[in-house]
């Protein structure tokens, strides 16, 4: 197995994503984290910022690269010379959708194989959308996203530092 691609919106990157990135990177020669524009999801962070947040997080992983893309994921995988698509699975919430997408992708590109990694149990309930909700309300994000992502979220929602770190006094 040489080049694999882990595609997603990453709006923003969480430790759930990082767990999949680290585990996939240990299995393949080179892992490309593909960040798609995804205008249908109306992302909170612009594409360039989502890319730079992931780049900072994977800086220590020598076989991981980050690239933005538009259009069909399978076309992007072919462009980077990939043969494998990596996805993460949380119980219940992801299976139906991933299965549907996998079958469509198989029709579009039978030469690309799908590798699904089960989430680690501590990240089972972690999602970018939940993170955004918590951040918006000023909740503490420790253990859920890397510190630089937490900083970016605080800036987005203009949350005072003491509230976001759980030090707010009543
Ligand atoms: P998408 O819009 O493609 O769902 P996401 O950034 O939400 O993009 O997710 C990218 C991939 O990471 C998906 O395969 C998703 O199931 C997986 N993922 C997201 N959160 C977690 C998590 N906490 N644990 C494992 N996999 C996750």
PDB file of C-alpha atoms and ligand atoms in Angstrom:
ATOM      1  CA  UNK A   1       0.000   0.000   0.000  1.00  0.00           C
ATOM      2  CA  UNK A   2       1.610   3.247  -1.034  1.00  0.00           C
ATOM      3  CA  UNK A   3      -0.369   6.515  -1.157  1.00  0.00           C
ATOM      4  CA  UNK A   4      -3.643   6.781   0.771  1.00  0.00           C
ATOM      5  CA  UNK A   5      -5.969   9.769   1.054  1.00  0.00           C
ATOM      6  CA  UNK A   6      -8.015  10.742   4.097  1.00  0.00           C
ATOM      7  CA  UNK A   7     -10.632  13.177   2.769  1.00  0.00           C
ATOM      8  CA  UNK A   8     -12.935  15.350   4.858  1.00  0.00           C
ATOM      9  CA  UNK A   9     -14.227  18.805   5.650  1.00  0.00           C
ATOM     10  CA  UNK A  10     -12.169  19.162   8.854  1.00  0.00           C
ATOM     11  CA  UNK A  11     -14.213  22.138  10.043  1.00  0.00           C
ATOM     12  CA  UNK A  12     -12.281  22.135  12.287  1.00  0.00           C
ATOM     13  CA  UNK A  13      -9.813  19.300  12.934  1.00  0.00           C
ATOM     14  CA  UNK A  14     -10.520  17.355  16.153  1.00  0.00           C
ATOM     15  CA  UNK A  15      -8.572  14.761  18.126  1.00  0.00           C
ATOM     16  CA  UNK A  16     -10.956  12.196  16.555  1.00  0.00           C
ATOM     17  CA  UNK A  17      -9.536  13.131  13.129  1.00  0.00           C
ATOM     18  CA  UNK A  18      -5.969  13.178  14.518  1.00  0.00           C
ATOM     19  CA  UNK A  19      -6.398   9.671  15.892  1.00  0.00           C
ATOM     20  CA  UNK A  20      -7.418   8.407  12.420  1.00  0.00           C
ATOM     21  CA  UNK A  21      -4.547  10.343  10.765  1.00  0.00           C
ATOM     22  CA  UNK A  22      -1.916   8.888  13.114  1.00  0.00           C
ATOM     23  CA  UNK A  23      -3.216   5.329  12.848  1.00  0.00           C
ATOM     24  CA  UNK A  24      -3.589   5.480   9.049  1.00  0.00           C
ATOM     25  CA  UNK A  25      -0.121   7.038   8.640  1.00  0.00           C
ATOM     26  CA  UNK A  26       1.339   4.056  10.486  1.00  0.00           C
ATOM     27  CA  UNK A  27      -0.253   1.682   7.945  1.00  0.00           C
ATOM     28  CA  UNK A  28       0.565   3.328   4.609  1.00  0.00           C
ATOM     29  CA  UNK A  29       3.619   4.694   2.826  1.00  0.00           C
ATOM     30  CA  UNK A  30       2.259   8.205   2.459  1.00  0.00           C
ATOM     31  CA  UNK A  31      -0.979   9.735   3.716  1.00  0.00           C
ATOM     32  CA  UNK A  32      -2.531  12.771   2.056  1.00  0.00           C
ATOM     33  CA  UNK A  33      -5.143  14.567   4.161  1.00  0.00           C
ATOM     34  CA  UNK A  34      -7.493  15.965   1.520  1.00  0.00           C
ATOM     35  CA  UNK A  35      -9.559  18.930   2.637  1.00  0.00           C
ATOM     36  CA  UNK A  36     -12.559  19.682   0.508  1.00  0.00           C
ATOM     37  CA  UNK A  37     -14.194  22.993   0.073  1.00  0.00           C
ATOM     38  CA  UNK A  38     -17.678  21.562   0.798  1.00  0.00           C
ATOM     39  CA  UNK A  39     -19.865  24.642   0.229  1.00  0.00           C
ATOM     40  CA  UNK A  40     -22.985  22.534   0.989  1.00  0.00           C
ATOM     41  CA  UNK A  41     -21.905  22.320   4.653  1.00  0.00           C
ATOM     42  CA  UNK A  42     -21.241  26.098   4.828  1.00  0.00           C
ATOM     43  CA  UNK A  43     -18.026  25.638   6.802  1.00  0.00           C
ATOM     44  CA  UNK A  44     -17.194  27.930   9.715  1.00  0.00           C
ATOM     45  CA  UNK A  45     -13.523  28.145   8.713  1.00  0.00           C
ATOM     46  CA  UNK A  46     -12.425  29.098   5.186  1.00  0.00           C
ATOM     47  CA  UNK A  47     -10.606  26.406   3.236  1.00  0.00           C
ATOM     48  CA  UNK A  48      -7.122  27.943   3.645  1.00  0.00           C
ATOM     49  CA  UNK A  49      -7.516  28.109   7.429  1.00  0.00           C
ATOM     50  CA  UNK A  50      -8.773  24.514   7.671  1.00  0.00           C
ATOM     51  CA  UNK A  51      -5.694  23.484   5.689  1.00  0.00           C
ATOM     52  CA  UNK A  52      -3.285  25.448   7.890  1.00  0.00           C
ATOM     53  CA  UNK A  53      -4.861  24.132  11.120  1.00  0.00           C
ATOM     54  CA  UNK A  54      -4.323  20.544   9.922  1.00  0.00           C
ATOM     55  CA  UNK A  55      -0.813  21.340   8.625  1.00  0.00           C
ATOM     56  CA  UNK A  56       0.219  22.607  12.042  1.00  0.00           C
ATOM     57  CA  UNK A  57      -1.199  19.504  13.741  1.00  0.00           C
ATOM     58  CA  UNK A  58       0.572  16.998  11.453  1.00  0.00           C
ATOM     59  CA  UNK A  59       3.918  18.816  11.280  1.00  0.00           C
ATOM     60  CA  UNK A  60       5.578  16.024  13.276  1.00  0.00           C
ATOM     61  CA  UNK A  61       4.331  13.210  11.018  1.00  0.00           C
ATOM     62  CA  UNK A  62       6.885  12.808   8.244  1.00  0.00           C
ATOM     63  CA  UNK A  63       4.721  10.801   5.808  1.00  0.00           C
ATOM     64  CA  UNK A  64       1.625  13.017   6.043  1.00  0.00           C
ATOM     65  CA  UNK A  65       0.813  15.851   3.613  1.00  0.00           C
ATOM     66  CA  UNK A  66      -2.181  18.183   3.516  1.00  0.00           C
ATOM     67  CA  UNK A  67      -3.879  19.337   0.315  1.00  0.00           C
ATOM     68  CA  UNK A  68      -7.081  21.209  -0.480  1.00  0.00           C
ATOM     69  CA  UNK A  69      -9.284  19.968  -3.288  1.00  0.00           C
ATOM     70  CA  UNK A  70     -12.500  20.610  -5.151  1.00  0.00           C
ATOM     71  CA  UNK A  71     -14.656  18.213  -7.128  1.00  0.00           C
ATOM     72  CA  UNK A  72     -14.947  14.463  -6.835  1.00  0.00           C
ATOM     73  CA  UNK A  73     -12.900  12.830  -4.094  1.00  0.00           C
ATOM     74  CA  UNK A  74     -12.020   9.861  -6.316  1.00  0.00           C
ATOM     75  CA  UNK A  75     -10.615  12.244  -8.957  1.00  0.00           C
ATOM     76  CA  UNK A  76      -8.468  13.905  -6.303  1.00  0.00           C
ATOM     77  CA  UNK A  77      -7.226  10.516  -5.087  1.00  0.00           C
ATOM     78  CA  UNK A  78      -6.185   9.623  -8.632  1.00  0.00           C
ATOM     79  CA  UNK A  79      -4.478  13.017  -9.086  1.00  0.00           C
ATOM     80  CA  UNK A  80      -2.207  12.375  -6.114  1.00  0.00           C
ATOM     81  CA  UNK A  81      -1.531   8.809  -7.243  1.00  0.00           C
ATOM     82  CA  UNK A  82      -3.559   7.254  -4.432  1.00  0.00           C
ATOM     83  CA  UNK A  83      -5.104   3.799  -4.419  1.00  0.00           C
ATOM     84  CA  UNK A  84      -6.795   3.873  -1.021  1.00  0.00           C
ATOM     85  CA  UNK A  85      -9.345   6.141   0.645  1.00  0.00           C
ATOM     86  CA  UNK A  86      -9.310   6.291   4.439  1.00  0.00           C
ATOM     87  CA  UNK A  87     -12.410   7.146   6.475  1.00  0.00           C
ATOM     88  CA  UNK A  88     -13.156   7.113  10.190  1.00  0.00           C
ATOM     89  CA  UNK A  89     -16.200   5.370  11.632  1.00  0.00           C
ATOM     90  CA  UNK A  90     -18.074   6.199  14.799  1.00  0.00           C
ATOM     91  CA  UNK A  91     -20.779   3.742  15.934  1.00  0.00           C
ATOM     92  CA  UNK A  92     -24.279   4.444  14.598  1.00  0.00           C
ATOM     93  CA  UNK A  93     -23.722   7.946  13.310  1.00  0.00           C
ATOM     94  CA  UNK A  94     -21.407   7.239  10.352  1.00  0.00           C
ATOM     95  CA  UNK A  95     -22.071   3.774   8.998  1.00  0.00           C
ATOM     96  CA  UNK A  96     -25.120   4.314   6.759  1.00  0.00           C
ATOM     97  CA  UNK A  97     -23.678   7.407   5.112  1.00  0.00           C
ATOM     98  CA  UNK A  98     -20.200   5.950   4.665  1.00  0.00           C
ATOM     99  CA  UNK A  99     -21.666   2.758   3.200  1.00  0.00           C
ATOM    100  CA  UNK A 100     -23.749   4.729   0.690  1.00  0.00           C
ATOM    101  CA  UNK A 101     -20.766   6.862  -0.310  1.00  0.00           C
ATOM    102  CA  UNK A 102     -18.491   3.835  -0.547  1.00  0.00           C
ATOM    103  CA  UNK A 103     -20.834   2.094  -2.980  1.00  0.00           C
ATOM    104  CA  UNK A 104     -21.094   5.215  -5.132  1.00  0.00           C
ATOM    105  CA  UNK A 105     -17.323   5.676  -5.110  1.00  0.00           C
ATOM    106  CA  UNK A 106     -16.851   2.030  -6.030  1.00  0.00           C
ATOM    107  CA  UNK A 107     -19.072   2.612  -9.092  1.00  0.00           C
ATOM    108  CA  UNK A 108     -17.112   5.740 -10.028  1.00  0.00           C
ATOM    109  CA  UNK A 109     -13.680   4.300  -9.316  1.00  0.00           C
ATOM    110  CA  UNK A 110     -13.527   0.514  -8.845  1.00  0.00           C
ATOM    111  CA  UNK A 111      -9.718   0.725  -8.656  1.00  0.00           C
ATOM    112  CA  UNK A 112      -9.773   2.702  -5.379  1.00  0.00           C
ATOM    113  CA  UNK A 113     -10.124   0.697  -2.177  1.00  0.00           C
ATOM    114  CA  UNK A 114     -11.755   1.984   1.007  1.00  0.00           C
ATOM    115  CA  UNK A 115     -10.091   1.586   4.384  1.00  0.00           C
ATOM    116  CA  UNK A 116     -12.361   2.377   7.349  1.00  0.00           C
ATOM    117  CA  UNK A 117     -10.812   2.742  10.771  1.00  0.00           C
ATOM    118  CA  UNK A 118     -13.014   2.478  13.850  1.00  0.00           C
ATOM    119  CA  UNK A 119     -12.839   5.456  16.148  1.00  0.00           C
ATOM    120  CA  UNK A 120     -11.002   5.047  19.428  1.00  0.00           C
ATOM    121  CA  UNK A 121     -13.596   4.856  22.190  1.00  0.00           C
ATOM    122  CA  UNK A 122     -12.643   8.180  23.797  1.00  0.00           C
ATOM    123  CA  UNK A 123     -13.501   9.985  20.530  1.00  0.00           C
ATOM    124  CA  UNK A 124     -16.745   8.164  19.853  1.00  0.00           C
ATOM    125  CA  UNK A 125     -18.896  11.235  20.531  1.00  0.00           C
ATOM    126  CA  UNK A 126     -16.506  13.802  19.125  1.00  0.00           C
ATOM    127  CA  UNK A 127     -17.585  15.649  15.994  1.00  0.00           C
ATOM    128  CA  UNK A 128     -16.633  18.975  14.424  1.00  0.00           C
ATOM    129  CA  UNK A 129     -20.249  20.163  14.647  1.00  0.00           C
ATOM    130  CA  UNK A 130     -20.457  19.420  18.385  1.00  0.00           C
ATOM    131  CA  UNK A 131     -17.121  21.146  18.926  1.00  0.00           C
ATOM    132  CA  UNK A 132     -18.438  24.271  17.184  1.00  0.00           C
ATOM    133  CA  UNK A 133     -21.545  24.268  19.364  1.00  0.00           C
ATOM    134  CA  UNK A 134     -19.497  23.931  22.555  1.00  0.00           C
ATOM    135  CA  UNK A 135     -17.050  26.621  21.388  1.00  0.00           C
ATOM    136  CA  UNK A 136     -19.870  29.008  20.534  1.00  0.00           C
ATOM    137  CA  UNK A 137     -21.239  28.669  24.056  1.00  0.00           C
ATOM    138  CA  UNK A 138     -17.805  29.189  25.602  1.00  0.00           C
ATOM    139  CA  UNK A 139     -17.266  25.604  26.817  1.00  0.00           C
ATOM    140  CA  UNK A 140     -13.852  24.139  27.561  1.00  0.00           C
ATOM    141  CA  UNK A 141     -12.398  22.209  24.574  1.00  0.00           C
ATOM    142  CA  UNK A 142      -9.504  20.571  26.373  1.00  0.00           C
ATOM    143  CA  UNK A 143      -8.820  17.019  25.197  1.00  0.00           C
ATOM    144  CA  UNK A 144     -11.099  17.454  22.189  1.00  0.00           C
ATOM    145  CA  UNK A 145      -9.065  19.584  19.780  1.00  0.00           C
ATOM    146  CA  UNK A 146      -5.385  20.617  19.611  1.00  0.00           C
ATOM    147  CA  UNK A 147      -4.640  23.869  21.434  1.00  0.00           C
ATOM    148  CA  UNK A 148      -4.097  25.901  18.235  1.00  0.00           C
ATOM    149  CA  UNK A 149      -7.537  24.784  16.987  1.00  0.00           C
ATOM    150  CA  UNK A 150      -9.086  25.829  20.313  1.00  0.00           C
ATOM    151  CA  UNK A 151      -7.433  29.249  19.913  1.00  0.00           C
ATOM    152  CA  UNK A 152      -8.860  29.600  16.384  1.00  0.00           C
ATOM    153  CA  UNK A 153     -12.331  28.670  17.653  1.00  0.00           C
ATOM    154  CA  UNK A 154     -12.127  31.179  20.513  1.00  0.00           C
ATOM    155  CA  UNK A 155     -11.120  33.871  18.037  1.00  0.00           C
ATOM    156  CA  UNK A 156     -14.041  32.981  15.775  1.00  0.00           C
ATOM    157  CA  UNK A 157     -16.554  33.224  18.565  1.00  0.00           C
ATOM    158  CA  UNK A 158     -14.726  35.936  20.546  1.00  0.00           C
ATOM    159  CA  UNK A 159     -14.885  33.872  23.737  1.00  0.00           C
ATOM    160  CA  UNK A 160     -12.957  35.285  26.717  1.00  0.00           C
ATOM    161  CA  UNK A 161      -9.925  33.112  27.546  1.00  0.00           C
ATOM    162  CA  UNK A 162     -10.880  32.429  31.201  1.00  0.00           C
ATOM    163  CA  UNK A 163     -14.328  31.110  30.195  1.00  0.00           C
ATOM    164  CA  UNK A 164     -12.928  28.860  27.457  1.00  0.00           C
ATOM    165  CA  UNK A 165     -10.372  27.299  29.816  1.00  0.00           C
ATOM    166  CA  UNK A 166     -12.972  26.592  32.468  1.00  0.00           C
ATOM    167  CA  UNK A 167     -11.635  29.199  34.934  1.00  0.00           C
ATOM    168  CA  UNK A 168     -14.681  31.476  34.785  1.00  0.00           C
ATOM    169  CA  UNK A 169     -15.862  32.371  38.315  1.00  0.00           C
ATOM    170  CA  UNK A 170     -19.563  32.430  39.177  1.00  0.00           C
TER     171      UNK A 170
HETATM  172  P1  LIG B   1     -17.058  14.824   6.103  1.00  0.00           P
HETATM  173  O1  LIG B   1     -17.766  16.076   5.689  1.00  0.00           O
HETATM  174  O2  LIG B   1     -16.432  14.084   4.964  1.00  0.00           O
HETATM  175  O3  LIG B   1     -17.871  13.914   6.983  1.00  0.00           O
HETATM  176  P2  LIG B   1     -15.499  15.332   8.471  1.00  0.00           P
HETATM  177  O4  LIG B   1     -14.366  16.269   8.647  1.00  0.00           O
HETATM  178  O5  LIG B   1     -16.720  15.552   9.295  1.00  0.00           O
HETATM  179  O6  LIG B   1     -15.803  15.356   6.929  1.00  0.00           O
HETATM  180  O7  LIG B   1     -14.998  13.841   8.717  1.00  0.00           O
HETATM  181  C1  LIG B   1     -13.957  13.286   7.961  1.00  0.00           C
HETATM  182  C2  LIG B   1     -13.829  11.823   8.313  1.00  0.00           C
HETATM  183  O8  LIG B   1     -13.420  11.688   9.672  1.00  0.00           O
HETATM  184  C3  LIG B   1     -15.121  11.008   8.189  1.00  0.00           C
HETATM  185  O9  LIG B   1     -14.790   9.704   7.728  1.00  0.00           O
HETATM  186  C4  LIG B   1     -15.642  10.958   9.600  1.00  0.00           C
HETATM  187  O10 LIG B   1     -16.455   9.830   9.806  1.00  0.00           O
HETATM  188  C5  LIG B   1     -14.325  10.850  10.365  1.00  0.00           C
HETATM  189  N1  LIG B   1     -14.449  11.313  11.747  1.00  0.00           N
HETATM  190  C6  LIG B   1     -14.917  12.491  12.194  1.00  0.00           C
HETATM  191  N2  LIG B   1     -14.877  12.540  13.541  1.00  0.00           N
HETATM  192  C7  LIG B   1     -14.353  11.353  13.959  1.00  0.00           C
HETATM  193  C8  LIG B   1     -14.087  10.759  15.236  1.00  0.00           C
HETATM  194  N3  LIG B   1     -14.363  11.407  16.373  1.00  0.00           N
HETATM  195  N4  LIG B   1     -13.555   9.519  15.260  1.00  0.00           N
HETATM  196  C9  LIG B   1     -13.314   8.855  14.103  1.00  0.00           C
HETATM  197  N5  LIG B   1     -13.560   9.341  12.888  1.00  0.00           N
HETATM  198  C10 LIG B   1     -14.074  10.574  12.800  1.00  0.00           C
END
